[in-house]
PDB file of C-alpha atoms and ligand atoms in Angstrom:
ATOM      1  CA  MET B   1      -7.260  11.420   4.320  1.00  0.00           C
ATOM      2  CA  PHE B   2     -10.090  10.408   3.674  1.00  0.00           C
ATOM      3  CA  ASP B   3     -12.742  12.626   5.102  1.00  0.00           C
ATOM      4  CA  THR B   4     -14.193  14.055   2.079  1.00  0.00           C
ATOM      5  CA  LEU B   5     -15.227  10.167   1.572  1.00  0.00           C
ATOM      6  CA  SER B   6     -15.929   9.876   5.324  1.00  0.00           C
ATOM      7  CA  ASP B   7     -18.570  12.601   5.292  1.00  0.00           C
ATOM      8  CA  ARG B   8     -20.070  11.881   2.237  1.00  0.00           C
ATOM      9  CA  LEU B   9     -20.963   8.727   3.178  1.00  0.00           C
ATOM     10  CA  ALA B  10     -22.225   9.681   6.764  1.00  0.00           C
ATOM     11  CA  GLY B  11     -24.545  11.709   4.479  1.00  0.00           C
ATOM     12  CA  VAL B  12     -26.051   9.066   2.609  1.00  0.00           C
ATOM     13  CA  PHE B  13     -26.422   6.998   6.134  1.00  0.00           C
ATOM     14  CA  ALA B  14     -27.987  10.033   7.483  1.00  0.00           C
ATOM     15  CA  ASN B  15     -30.585   9.988   4.603  1.00  0.00           C
ATOM     16  CA  LEU B  16     -31.849   6.185   5.472  1.00  0.00           C
ATOM     17  CA  ARG B  17     -31.752   7.500   9.356  1.00  0.00           C
ATOM     18  CA  GLY B  18     -35.814   6.914   9.998  1.00  0.00           C
ATOM     19  CA  LYS B  19     -36.880   4.877   7.379  1.00  0.00           C
ATOM     20  CA  GLY B  20     -38.366   1.080   8.646  1.00  0.00           C
ATOM     21  CA  ARG B  21     -38.079  -0.284   5.379  1.00  0.00           C
ATOM     22  CA  LEU B  22     -35.930   0.176   1.819  1.00  0.00           C
ATOM     23  CA  SER B  23     -37.730   0.740  -1.596  1.00  0.00           C
ATOM     24  CA  PRO B  24     -36.402  -0.286  -4.649  1.00  0.00           C
ATOM     25  CA  ALA B  25     -36.215   3.599  -5.211  1.00  0.00           C
ATOM     26  CA  ASP B  26     -34.222   3.927  -1.754  1.00  0.00           C
ATOM     27  CA  VAL B  27     -31.709   1.313  -3.042  1.00  0.00           C
ATOM     28  CA  ASP B  28     -31.171   3.263  -6.208  1.00  0.00           C
ATOM     29  CA  ALA B  29     -30.894   6.239  -5.031  1.00  0.00           C
ATOM     30  CA  THR B  30     -28.459   5.752  -1.704  1.00  0.00           C
ATOM     31  CA  ALA B  31     -26.286   2.966  -4.981  1.00  0.00           C
ATOM     32  CA  ARG B  32     -26.240   6.346  -6.715  1.00  0.00           C
ATOM     33  CA  GLU B  33     -25.073   8.790  -3.959  1.00  0.00           C
ATOM     34  CA  ILE B  34     -22.568   6.187  -3.065  1.00  0.00           C
ATOM     35  CA  ARG B  35     -21.375   5.805  -5.836  1.00  0.00           C
ATOM     36  CA  ILE B  36     -20.664   9.372  -6.507  1.00  0.00           C
ATOM     37  CA  ALA B  37     -19.424   9.748  -2.829  1.00  0.00           C
ATOM     38  CA  LEU B  38     -16.655   6.876  -4.101  1.00  0.00           C
ATOM     39  CA  LEU B  39     -16.249   8.760  -7.847  1.00  0.00           C
ATOM     40  CA  GLU B  40     -15.345  12.215  -5.665  1.00  0.00           C
ATOM     41  CA  ALA B  41     -13.027  10.331  -3.842  1.00  0.00           C
ATOM     42  CA  ASP B  42     -10.529   9.499  -6.501  1.00  0.00           C
ATOM     43  CA  VAL B  43     -11.395   5.636  -6.417  1.00  0.00           C
ATOM     44  CA  ALA B  44     -11.475   3.983  -9.978  1.00  0.00           C
ATOM     45  CA  LEU B  45     -14.257   3.357 -12.266  1.00  0.00           C
ATOM     46  CA  PRO B  46     -14.083  -0.103 -12.601  1.00  0.00           C
ATOM     47  CA  VAL B  47     -13.928  -0.797  -8.962  1.00  0.00           C
ATOM     48  CA  VAL B  48     -16.616   1.836  -8.479  1.00  0.00           C
ATOM     49  CA  ARG B  49     -18.756   0.005 -10.775  1.00  0.00           C
ATOM     50  CA  THR B  50     -17.989  -3.424  -8.533  1.00  0.00           C
ATOM     51  CA  PHE B  51     -18.883  -2.123  -5.252  1.00  0.00           C
ATOM     52  CA  VAL B  52     -21.774  -0.527  -6.052  1.00  0.00           C
ATOM     53  CA  ALA B  53     -22.633  -3.240  -7.919  1.00  0.00           C
ATOM     54  CA  ALA B  54     -22.782  -5.075  -4.676  1.00  0.00           C
ATOM     55  CA  ILE B  55     -23.989  -2.690  -3.117  1.00  0.00           C
ATOM     56  CA  LYS B  56     -27.202  -3.118  -5.061  1.00  0.00           C
ATOM     57  CA  GLN B  57     -27.773  -6.262  -5.179  1.00  0.00           C
ATOM     58  CA  ARG B  58     -27.408  -6.601  -1.309  1.00  0.00           C
ATOM     59  CA  ALA B  59     -29.276  -4.289  -0.158  1.00  0.00           C
ATOM     60  CA  THR B  60     -31.882  -5.684  -2.750  1.00  0.00           C
ATOM     61  CA  GLY B  61     -31.517  -8.987  -1.442  1.00  0.00           C
ATOM     62  CA  ALA B  62     -31.491 -11.692   0.935  1.00  0.00           C
ATOM     63  CA  ASP B  63     -29.164 -10.503   3.379  1.00  0.00           C
ATOM     64  CA  ILE B  64     -31.405  -8.039   5.067  1.00  0.00           C
ATOM     65  CA  SER B  65     -31.803  -8.674   8.631  1.00  0.00           C
ATOM     66  CA  GLN B  66     -34.456  -8.163  10.481  1.00  0.00           C
ATOM     67  CA  ALA B  67     -32.509  -7.058  13.832  1.00  0.00           C
ATOM     68  CA  LEU B  68     -30.705  -4.077  11.533  1.00  0.00           C
ATOM     69  CA  ASN B  69     -32.321  -1.080  10.748  1.00  0.00           C
ATOM     70  CA  PRO B  70     -32.329  -0.031   6.631  1.00  0.00           C
ATOM     71  CA  ALA B  71     -29.543   2.703   7.690  1.00  0.00           C
ATOM     72  CA  GLN B  72     -27.154  -0.479  10.308  1.00  0.00           C
ATOM     73  CA  GLN B  73     -28.224  -3.181   7.363  1.00  0.00           C
ATOM     74  CA  VAL B  74     -26.554   0.215   4.647  1.00  0.00           C
ATOM     75  CA  ILE B  75     -23.614   0.670   7.043  1.00  0.00           C
ATOM     76  CA  LYS B  76     -22.970  -2.810   7.431  1.00  0.00           C
ATOM     77  CA  ILE B  77     -22.827  -4.191   3.610  1.00  0.00           C
ATOM     78  CA  VAL B  78     -20.640  -0.983   2.836  1.00  0.00           C
ATOM     79  CA  ASN B  79     -18.653  -1.793   5.779  1.00  0.00           C
ATOM     80  CA  GLU B  80     -17.829  -5.318   4.367  1.00  0.00           C
ATOM     81  CA  GLU B  81     -17.640  -4.281   0.461  1.00  0.00           C
ATOM     82  CA  LEU B  82     -15.327  -1.439   1.956  1.00  0.00           C
ATOM     83  CA  VAL B  83     -12.831  -4.550   3.500  1.00  0.00           C
ATOM     84  CA  ALA B  84     -13.423  -7.020   0.207  1.00  0.00           C
ATOM     85  CA  ILE B  85     -11.737  -4.182  -1.953  1.00  0.00           C
ATOM     86  CA  LEU B  86      -8.624  -3.316   0.192  1.00  0.00           C
ATOM     87  CA  GLY B  87      -8.292  -7.117   0.071  1.00  0.00           C
ATOM     88  CA  GLY B  88     -10.409  -8.427   2.638  1.00  0.00           C
ATOM     89  CA  GLU B  89      -7.785 -10.441   5.540  1.00  0.00           C
ATOM     90  CA  THR B  90      -3.926  -8.806   6.779  1.00  0.00           C
ATOM     91  CA  ARG B  91      -1.148 -10.600   4.586  1.00  0.00           C
ATOM     92  CA  ARG B  92       1.900 -10.591   6.466  1.00  0.00           C
ATOM     93  CA  LEU B  93       5.182 -11.099   5.073  1.00  0.00           C
ATOM     94  CA  THR B  94       6.796 -14.508   3.425  1.00  0.00           C
ATOM     95  CA  PHE B  95       9.757 -15.406   5.285  1.00  0.00           C
ATOM     96  CA  ALA B  96      12.572 -17.584   3.421  1.00  0.00           C
ATOM     97  CA  LYS B  97      12.900 -20.508   4.864  1.00  0.00           C
ATOM     98  CA  THR B  98      16.290 -20.713   4.098  1.00  0.00           C
ATOM     99  CA  GLY B  99      18.804 -18.113   3.588  1.00  0.00           C
ATOM    100  CA  PRO B 100      18.005 -14.619   4.504  1.00  0.00           C
ATOM    101  CA  THR B 101      14.844 -13.054   2.993  1.00  0.00           C
ATOM    102  CA  VAL B 102      15.057 -10.698   0.522  1.00  0.00           C
ATOM    103  CA  ILE B 103      12.596  -7.856   0.329  1.00  0.00           C
ATOM    104  CA  MET B 104      12.547  -5.500  -2.574  1.00  0.00           C
ATOM    105  CA  LEU B 105      11.480  -2.107  -2.704  1.00  0.00           C
ATOM    106  CA  ALA B 106      10.138  -0.265  -5.662  1.00  0.00           C
ATOM    107  CA  GLY B 107       8.276   2.448  -6.665  1.00  0.00           C
ATOM    108  CA  LEU B 108       8.409   6.356  -7.629  1.00  0.00           C
ATOM    109  CA  GLN B 109      10.796   8.939  -6.442  1.00  0.00           C
ATOM    110  CA  GLY B 110       8.987  10.665  -3.431  1.00  0.00           C
ATOM    111  CA  SER B 111       7.155   7.858  -2.953  1.00  0.00           C
ATOM    112  CA  GLY B 112       8.638   7.327   0.175  1.00  0.00           C
ATOM    113  CA  LYS B 113      10.781   3.748  -0.742  1.00  0.00           C
ATOM    114  CA  THR B 114      13.971   5.453   1.691  1.00  0.00           C
ATOM    115  CA  THR B 115      12.181   6.440   4.447  1.00  0.00           C
ATOM    116  CA  LEU B 116      10.317   3.055   4.431  1.00  0.00           C
ATOM    117  CA  ALA B 117      13.553   0.742   4.112  1.00  0.00           C
ATOM    118  CA  GLY B 118      13.800   2.452   7.194  1.00  0.00           C
ATOM    119  CA  LYS B 119      10.518   1.568   8.959  1.00  0.00           C
ATOM    120  CA  LEU B 120      10.777  -1.582   8.135  1.00  0.00           C
ATOM    121  CA  ALA B 121      14.000  -2.161   9.265  1.00  0.00           C
ATOM    122  CA  LEU B 122      12.485  -1.219  12.536  1.00  0.00           C
ATOM    123  CA  TRP B 123       9.572  -3.151  12.428  1.00  0.00           C
ATOM    124  CA  LEU B 124      10.957  -6.265  11.363  1.00  0.00           C
ATOM    125  CA  ARG B 125      14.382  -5.302  14.105  1.00  0.00           C
ATOM    126  CA  ASN B 126      11.274  -5.095  17.138  1.00  0.00           C
ATOM    127  CA  SER B 127      10.297  -8.433  15.833  1.00  0.00           C
ATOM    128  CA  GLY B 128      13.638 -10.052  16.593  1.00  0.00           C
ATOM    129  CA  HIS B 129      15.015  -9.582  12.751  1.00  0.00           C
ATOM    130  CA  THR B 130      18.227  -8.396  11.967  1.00  0.00           C
ATOM    131  CA  PRO B 131      17.491  -7.002   8.248  1.00  0.00           C
ATOM    132  CA  LEU B 132      20.481  -5.319   6.309  1.00  0.00           C
ATOM    133  CA  LEU B 133      20.105  -2.277   4.427  1.00  0.00           C
ATOM    134  CA  VAL B 134      21.064  -2.325   0.476  1.00  0.00           C
ATOM    135  CA  ALA B 135      21.519   1.302  -0.822  1.00  0.00           C
ATOM    136  CA  CYS B 136      20.888   0.403  -4.994  1.00  0.00           C
ATOM    137  CA  ASP B 137      19.203   3.791  -5.501  1.00  0.00           C
ATOM    138  CA  LEU B 138      22.649   5.637  -7.076  1.00  0.00           C
ATOM    139  CA  GLN B 139      20.170   7.475  -8.792  1.00  0.00           C
ATOM    140  CA  ARG B 140      19.345  10.138  -6.530  1.00  0.00           C
ATOM    141  CA  PRO B 141      21.753  12.499  -5.212  1.00  0.00           C
ATOM    142  CA  ASN B 142      21.847  11.174  -1.150  1.00  0.00           C
ATOM    143  CA  ALA B 143      19.537   8.893  -1.698  1.00  0.00           C
ATOM    144  CA  VAL B 144      22.507   6.452  -0.368  1.00  0.00           C
ATOM    145  CA  THR B 145      23.333   8.939   2.795  1.00  0.00           C
ATOM    146  CA  GLN B 146      19.765   9.146   3.689  1.00  0.00           C
ATOM    147  CA  LEU B 147      19.664   5.515   3.743  1.00  0.00           C
ATOM    148  CA  GLU B 148      22.309   5.068   6.104  1.00  0.00           C
ATOM    149  CA  VAL B 149      21.362   7.733   8.372  1.00  0.00           C
ATOM    150  CA  VAL B 150      17.695   6.058   8.619  1.00  0.00           C
ATOM    151  CA  GLY B 151      19.592   2.307   9.272  1.00  0.00           C
ATOM    152  CA  GLN B 152      21.602   4.418  11.776  1.00  0.00           C
ATOM    153  CA  GLN B 153      17.859   5.436  13.378  1.00  0.00           C
ATOM    154  CA  ALA B 154      16.613   2.004  13.652  1.00  0.00           C
ATOM    155  CA  GLY B 155      19.581   0.630  14.679  1.00  0.00           C
ATOM    156  CA  ALA B 156      19.741  -1.722  11.540  1.00  0.00           C
ATOM    157  CA  ALA B 157      23.192  -2.049   9.465  1.00  0.00           C
ATOM    158  CA  VAL B 158      23.035  -0.768   5.161  1.00  0.00           C
ATOM    159  CA  PHE B 159      25.705  -1.291   2.830  1.00  0.00           C
ATOM    160  CA  ALA B 160      26.482   0.895   0.833  1.00  0.00           C
ATOM    161  CA  PRO B 161      28.707   0.793  -2.289  1.00  0.00           C
ATOM    162  CA  GLU B 162      31.903   1.547  -2.680  1.00  0.00           C
ATOM    163  CA  PRO B 163      35.179   0.453  -4.562  1.00  0.00           C
ATOM    164  CA  GLY B 164      35.006  -3.537  -4.539  1.00  0.00           C
ATOM    165  CA  ASN B 165      30.813  -3.223  -4.213  1.00  0.00           C
ATOM    166  CA  GLY B 166      30.345  -2.165  -7.052  1.00  0.00           C
ATOM    167  CA  VAL B 167      30.356   1.927  -7.355  1.00  0.00           C
ATOM    168  CA  GLY B 168      27.681   2.768  -9.960  1.00  0.00           C
ATOM    169  CA  ASP B 169      26.222  -0.965 -10.492  1.00  0.00           C
ATOM    170  CA  PRO B 170      23.021  -1.431  -8.698  1.00  0.00           C
ATOM    171  CA  VAL B 171      23.016  -4.858  -9.632  1.00  0.00           C
ATOM    172  CA  ALA B 172      26.011  -5.625  -8.911  1.00  0.00           C
ATOM    173  CA  VAL B 173      25.780  -3.340  -5.407  1.00  0.00           C
ATOM    174  CA  ALA B 174      22.385  -5.837  -4.905  1.00  0.00           C
ATOM    175  CA  ARG B 175      24.026  -9.017  -5.283  1.00  0.00           C
ATOM    176  CA  ALA B 176      27.153  -7.767  -2.848  1.00  0.00           C
ATOM    177  CA  GLY B 177      24.447  -6.972  -0.176  1.00  0.00           C
ATOM    178  CA  VAL B 178      22.818 -10.120  -0.300  1.00  0.00           C
ATOM    179  CA  ASP B 179      26.796 -12.143   0.133  1.00  0.00           C
ATOM    180  CA  ARG B 180      27.068  -9.904   2.181  1.00  0.00           C
ATOM    181  CA  ALA B 181      23.931 -10.594   4.930  1.00  0.00           C
ATOM    182  CA  ILE B 182      24.782 -14.285   4.607  1.00  0.00           C
ATOM    183  CA  ASP B 183      28.419 -13.291   5.803  1.00  0.00           C
ATOM    184  CA  ALA B 184      27.110 -11.394   8.324  1.00  0.00           C
ATOM    185  CA  HIS B 185      24.308 -13.461   9.580  1.00  0.00           C
ATOM    186  CA  HIS B 186      21.227 -11.455   8.487  1.00  0.00           C
ATOM    187  CA  ASP B 187      17.865 -12.719   8.238  1.00  0.00           C
ATOM    188  CA  VAL B 188      16.226 -10.469   5.968  1.00  0.00           C
ATOM    189  CA  VAL B 189      17.802  -8.203   3.021  1.00  0.00           C
ATOM    190  CA  ILE B 190      16.252  -4.740   2.422  1.00  0.00           C
ATOM    191  CA  VAL B 191      17.177  -3.304  -0.967  1.00  0.00           C
ATOM    192  CA  ASP B 192      16.405   0.121  -2.102  1.00  0.00           C
ATOM    193  CA  THR B 193      16.080   1.024  -5.412  1.00  0.00           C
ATOM    194  CA  ALA B 194      15.973   3.892  -7.502  1.00  0.00           C
ATOM    195  CA  GLY B 195      12.369   5.443  -8.570  1.00  0.00           C
ATOM    196  CA  ARG B 196      11.915   8.382 -11.161  1.00  0.00           C
ATOM    197  CA  LEU B 197       9.686  11.302 -11.053  1.00  0.00           C
ATOM    198  CA  GLY B 198       6.790   9.101 -13.795  1.00  0.00           C
ATOM    199  CA  VAL B 199       7.022   5.541 -14.974  1.00  0.00           C
ATOM    200  CA  ASP B 200      10.254   5.179 -17.405  1.00  0.00           C
ATOM    201  CA  ALA B 201      11.669   2.418 -19.395  1.00  0.00           C
ATOM    202  CA  GLU B 202      15.131   2.750 -17.550  1.00  0.00           C
ATOM    203  CA  MET B 203      14.303   2.688 -14.666  1.00  0.00           C
ATOM    204  CA  MET B 204      11.716  -0.381 -14.852  1.00  0.00           C
ATOM    205  CA  ALA B 205      14.103  -2.171 -16.721  1.00  0.00           C
ATOM    206  CA  GLN B 206      16.678  -1.791 -13.821  1.00  0.00           C
ATOM    207  CA  ALA B 207      14.399  -2.397 -11.461  1.00  0.00           C
ATOM    208  CA  ALA B 208      13.854  -6.004 -13.182  1.00  0.00           C
ATOM    209  CA  ALA B 209      17.635  -6.373 -13.172  1.00  0.00           C
ATOM    210  CA  ILE B 210      17.904  -6.453  -9.913  1.00  0.00           C
ATOM    211  CA  ARG B 211      14.900  -8.232  -9.301  1.00  0.00           C
ATOM    212  CA  ASP B 212      16.784 -10.545 -12.076  1.00  0.00           C
ATOM    213  CA  ALA B 213      19.661 -10.561  -9.863  1.00  0.00           C
ATOM    214  CA  VAL B 214      18.800 -11.122  -6.175  1.00  0.00           C
ATOM    215  CA  GLN B 215      15.420 -13.240  -6.633  1.00  0.00           C
ATOM    216  CA  PRO B 216      13.533 -11.872  -3.715  1.00  0.00           C
ATOM    217  CA  ASP B 217      10.652 -13.130  -1.216  1.00  0.00           C
ATOM    218  CA  GLU B 218       9.216 -10.091  -1.689  1.00  0.00           C
ATOM    219  CA  THR B 219       9.180  -6.993  -3.830  1.00  0.00           C
ATOM    220  CA  LEU B 220       6.897  -4.289  -2.542  1.00  0.00           C
ATOM    221  CA  PHE B 221       5.064  -1.711  -4.470  1.00  0.00           C
ATOM    222  CA  VAL B 222       5.686   1.829  -2.808  1.00  0.00           C
ATOM    223  CA  LEU B 223       3.029   4.179  -3.255  1.00  0.00           C
ATOM    224  CA  ASP B 224       2.181   8.108  -2.554  1.00  0.00           C
ATOM    225  CA  ALA B 225      -1.286   7.642  -1.671  1.00  0.00           C
ATOM    226  CA  MET B 226      -1.251  11.213  -2.153  1.00  0.00           C
ATOM    227  CA  ILE B 227      -0.572  11.136  -5.874  1.00  0.00           C
ATOM    228  CA  GLY B 228      -3.983  10.241  -6.740  1.00  0.00           C
ATOM    229  CA  GLN B 229      -5.091   9.264 -10.266  1.00  0.00           C
ATOM    230  CA  ASP B 230      -2.200   8.600 -11.289  1.00  0.00           C
ATOM    231  CA  ALA B 231      -1.766   5.870  -8.444  1.00  0.00           C
ATOM    232  CA  VAL B 232      -3.303   3.625 -10.572  1.00  0.00           C
ATOM    233  CA  THR B 233      -1.599   3.156 -13.863  1.00  0.00           C
ATOM    234  CA  THR B 234       1.982   3.442 -11.958  1.00  0.00           C
ATOM    235  CA  ALA B 235       0.971   0.569 -10.185  1.00  0.00           C
ATOM    236  CA  GLU B 236      -0.576  -1.293 -13.670  1.00  0.00           C
ATOM    237  CA  ALA B 237       3.455   0.236 -14.927  1.00  0.00           C
ATOM    238  CA  PHE B 238       5.195  -1.657 -12.084  1.00  0.00           C
ATOM    239  CA  ALA B 239       3.037  -4.754 -11.742  1.00  0.00           C
ATOM    240  CA  SER B 240       4.002  -5.065 -15.719  1.00  0.00           C
ATOM    241  CA  GLY B 241       7.574  -3.953 -15.501  1.00  0.00           C
ATOM    242  CA  VAL B 242       8.580  -5.264 -12.008  1.00  0.00           C
ATOM    243  CA  GLY B 243       6.247  -7.104 -10.935  1.00  0.00           C
ATOM    244  CA  PHE B 244       5.790  -7.504  -6.779  1.00  0.00           C
ATOM    245  CA  THR B 245       3.919  -9.300  -4.319  1.00  0.00           C
ATOM    246  CA  GLY B 246       2.455  -6.491  -1.781  1.00  0.00           C
ATOM    247  CA  VAL B 247       1.959  -2.394  -1.412  1.00  0.00           C
ATOM    248  CA  VAL B 248       3.153  -0.081   0.443  1.00  0.00           C
ATOM    249  CA  LEU B 249       0.947   2.567   1.082  1.00  0.00           C
ATOM    250  CA  THR B 250       2.335   5.910   2.091  1.00  0.00           C
ATOM    251  CA  LYS B 251       1.764   9.462   3.291  1.00  0.00           C
ATOM    252  CA  LEU B 252      -1.755   8.152   4.538  1.00  0.00           C
ATOM    253  CA  ASP B 253      -1.801  11.204   6.651  1.00  0.00           C
ATOM    254  CA  GLY B 254      -2.031  13.578   3.766  1.00  0.00           C
ATOM    255  CA  ASP B 255      -4.706  15.453   3.300  1.00  0.00           C
ATOM    256  CA  ALA B 256      -5.440  13.923  -0.526  1.00  0.00           C
ATOM    257  CA  ARG B 257      -9.003  12.233  -1.656  1.00  0.00           C
ATOM    258  CA  GLY B 258      -6.677   8.549  -1.844  1.00  0.00           C
ATOM    259  CA  GLY B 259      -9.602   6.862  -3.227  1.00  0.00           C
ATOM    260  CA  ALA B 260      -7.279   6.299  -5.942  1.00  0.00           C
ATOM    261  CA  ALA B 261      -4.791   4.154  -3.833  1.00  0.00           C
ATOM    262  CA  LEU B 262      -7.833   2.274  -2.520  1.00  0.00           C
ATOM    263  CA  SER B 263      -8.263   1.035  -5.329  1.00  0.00           C
ATOM    264  CA  VAL B 264      -4.585  -0.256  -5.838  1.00  0.00           C
ATOM    265  CA  ARG B 265      -5.814  -4.003  -4.383  1.00  0.00           C
ATOM    266  CA  GLN B 266      -8.533  -4.108  -7.210  1.00  0.00           C
ATOM    267  CA  ILE B 267      -7.190  -3.169  -9.762  1.00  0.00           C
ATOM    268  CA  THR B 268      -3.680  -5.305  -9.436  1.00  0.00           C
ATOM    269  CA  GLY B 269      -5.092  -8.649  -7.576  1.00  0.00           C
ATOM    270  CA  VAL B 270      -1.832  -7.848  -4.807  1.00  0.00           C
ATOM    271  CA  PRO B 271      -2.584  -7.035  -1.374  1.00  0.00           C
ATOM    272  CA  ILE B 272      -1.750  -3.790   0.248  1.00  0.00           C
ATOM    273  CA  MET B 273       0.248  -4.876   3.331  1.00  0.00           C
ATOM    274  CA  PHE B 274       1.846  -1.613   4.948  1.00  0.00           C
ATOM    275  CA  ALA B 275       0.995   1.948   5.480  1.00  0.00           C
ATOM    276  CA  SER B 276       3.155   4.249   6.416  1.00  0.00           C
ATOM    277  CA  THR B 277       1.365   7.845   7.697  1.00  0.00           C
ATOM    278  CA  GLY B 278       4.369  10.240   8.784  1.00  0.00           C
ATOM    279  CA  GLU B 279       7.986  11.242   8.602  1.00  0.00           C
ATOM    280  CA  LYS B 280       9.224   9.328  11.370  1.00  0.00           C
ATOM    281  CA  LEU B 281       9.845   5.804  11.291  1.00  0.00           C
ATOM    282  CA  GLY B 282       7.462   4.940  13.729  1.00  0.00           C
ATOM    283  CA  ASP B 283       5.080   6.334  11.729  1.00  0.00           C
ATOM    284  CA  PHE B 284       4.161   2.609  10.134  1.00  0.00           C
ATOM    285  CA  ASP B 285       2.205  -0.400  10.421  1.00  0.00           C
ATOM    286  CA  VAL B 286       1.019  -3.520   9.068  1.00  0.00           C
ATOM    287  CA  PHE B 287      -2.417  -2.750   6.802  1.00  0.00           C
ATOM    288  CA  HIS B 288      -5.825  -4.052   8.467  1.00  0.00           C
ATOM    289  CA  PRO B 289      -8.306  -3.765   5.233  1.00  0.00           C
ATOM    290  CA  ASP B 290     -11.148  -3.622   8.305  1.00  0.00           C
ATOM    291  CA  ARG B 291      -9.256  -1.103  10.596  1.00  0.00           C
ATOM    292  CA  MET B 292      -9.193   0.489   7.408  1.00  0.00           C
ATOM    293  CA  ALA B 293     -13.145   0.265   6.367  1.00  0.00           C
ATOM    294  CA  SER B 294     -14.031   1.013   9.882  1.00  0.00           C
ATOM    295  CA  ARG B 295     -11.398   5.160   9.890  1.00  0.00           C
ATOM    296  CA  ILE B 296     -13.157   5.551   6.432  1.00  0.00           C
ATOM    297  CA  LEU B 297     -17.176   4.889   7.974  1.00  0.00           C
ATOM    298  CA  GLY B 298     -15.849   7.327  11.187  1.00  0.00           C
TER     299      GLY B 298
HETATM  300  P1  GDP N   1      11.872   7.752  -2.049  1.00  0.00           P
HETATM  301  O1  GDP N   1      12.823   8.376  -3.357  1.00  0.00           O
HETATM  302  O2  GDP N   1      10.879   6.819  -2.931  1.00  0.00           O
HETATM  303  O3  GDP N   1      13.422   7.043  -1.347  1.00  0.00           O
HETATM  304  O4  GDP N   1      11.783   9.265  -1.109  1.00  0.00           O
HETATM  305  P2  GDP N   1      11.507   9.024   0.266  1.00  0.00           P
HETATM  306  O5  GDP N   1      11.792   7.400   1.507  1.00  0.00           O
HETATM  307  O6  GDP N   1      12.891  10.342   0.186  1.00  0.00           O
HETATM  308  O7  GDP N   1      10.347  10.119   0.756  1.00  0.00           O
HETATM  309  C1  GDP N   1      10.176  11.276   0.146  1.00  0.00           C
HETATM  310  C2  GDP N   1       9.470  11.897   1.176  1.00  0.00           C
HETATM  311  O8  GDP N   1       8.227  11.551   1.576  1.00  0.00           O
HETATM  312  C3  GDP N   1      10.844  12.792   1.923  1.00  0.00           C
HETATM  313  O9  GDP N   1      10.415  13.626   2.745  1.00  0.00           O
HETATM  314  C4  GDP N   1       9.878  11.464   3.374  1.00  0.00           C
HETATM  315  O10 GDP N   1      10.523  12.384   4.725  1.00  0.00           O
HETATM  316  C5  GDP N   1       8.646  12.119   3.179  1.00  0.00           C
HETATM  317  N1  GDP N   1       7.796  10.497   3.199  1.00  0.00           N
HETATM  318  C6  GDP N   1       7.267   9.460   3.181  1.00  0.00           C
HETATM  319  N2  GDP N   1       6.783   8.610   3.850  1.00  0.00           N
HETATM  320  C7  GDP N   1       6.062   9.524   4.036  1.00  0.00           C
HETATM  321  C8  GDP N   1       4.988   9.613   4.817  1.00  0.00           C
HETATM  322  O11 GDP N   1       4.123   8.298   5.320  1.00  0.00           O
HETATM  323  N3  GDP N   1       3.730  10.405   5.241  1.00  0.00           N
HETATM  324  C9  GDP N   1       4.942  11.384   5.019  1.00  0.00           C
HETATM  325  N4  GDP N   1       4.222  13.115   5.491  1.00  0.00           N
HETATM  326  N5  GDP N   1       5.651  11.907   4.103  1.00  0.00           N
HETATM  327  C10 GDP N   1       6.569  10.558   4.107  1.00  0.00           C
END
């Protein structure tokens, strides 16, 4: 992902090599090329506008360093602005002070929620936590079995609906799951919820009802970076329908343009917390804005 953006930006910087200083015309031309590179990568228009305005102002303005040549200066500014649109600092999970920390996963069907539940469970176990996975996706055939499989792979317990556990009612399952976590001394509960192929009022209402029932400490919106332009509208719909405290970008190993996913932080104001880069449980890490910016800049 981001190969085209990387190549495009490399081309912009190459055009500046050998220049002694930047004329206003150079700054304009550079800003224009960066704008095209971002738009071609599917970065959302409002984000492109802010980004390009900042580049233009900074490349013309006072923070031109004597120690760097114009190409290096522009690379430095683009890097810093990329880190800024990606959220600046890494945002860590907030754990509950008392009782189990409840993490709810929300997102479209196929975004990678169930896989993420396993990844997060493994990651949490590796840092000494004892997560319980709760299967509240009762919509998609096999979602419960899939969660049991990833739970087993991650070495984490799974709470699934069965007679007495609220078969067919995801809100009851979620509530019973949190009760189980308290009884069995799990310190984190990961609630997997149902998605649909597109944004859907019933799905939102169900996710909101689960949220109200379990009062999550963190609600993670799981976003498939491969869905292109739809990423922004989907994120906005979940932000108003359910609300979330963090974003997880999945399928960053794919070859789509990915810029829309890069826009989600600025559009929603919610930090990107984790990134998934493959189907295996280990293909997962905390999201670091600075590392992502460096990767894009090659
Ligand atoms: P859910 O419907 O949101 O629970 O989505 P799933 O967890 O079932 O994931 C949908 C598909 O995407 C599965 O085939 C996963 O193996 C795959 N998947 C999930 N995360 C990633 C990722 O980061 N990269 C790749 N390449 N595939 C992924």
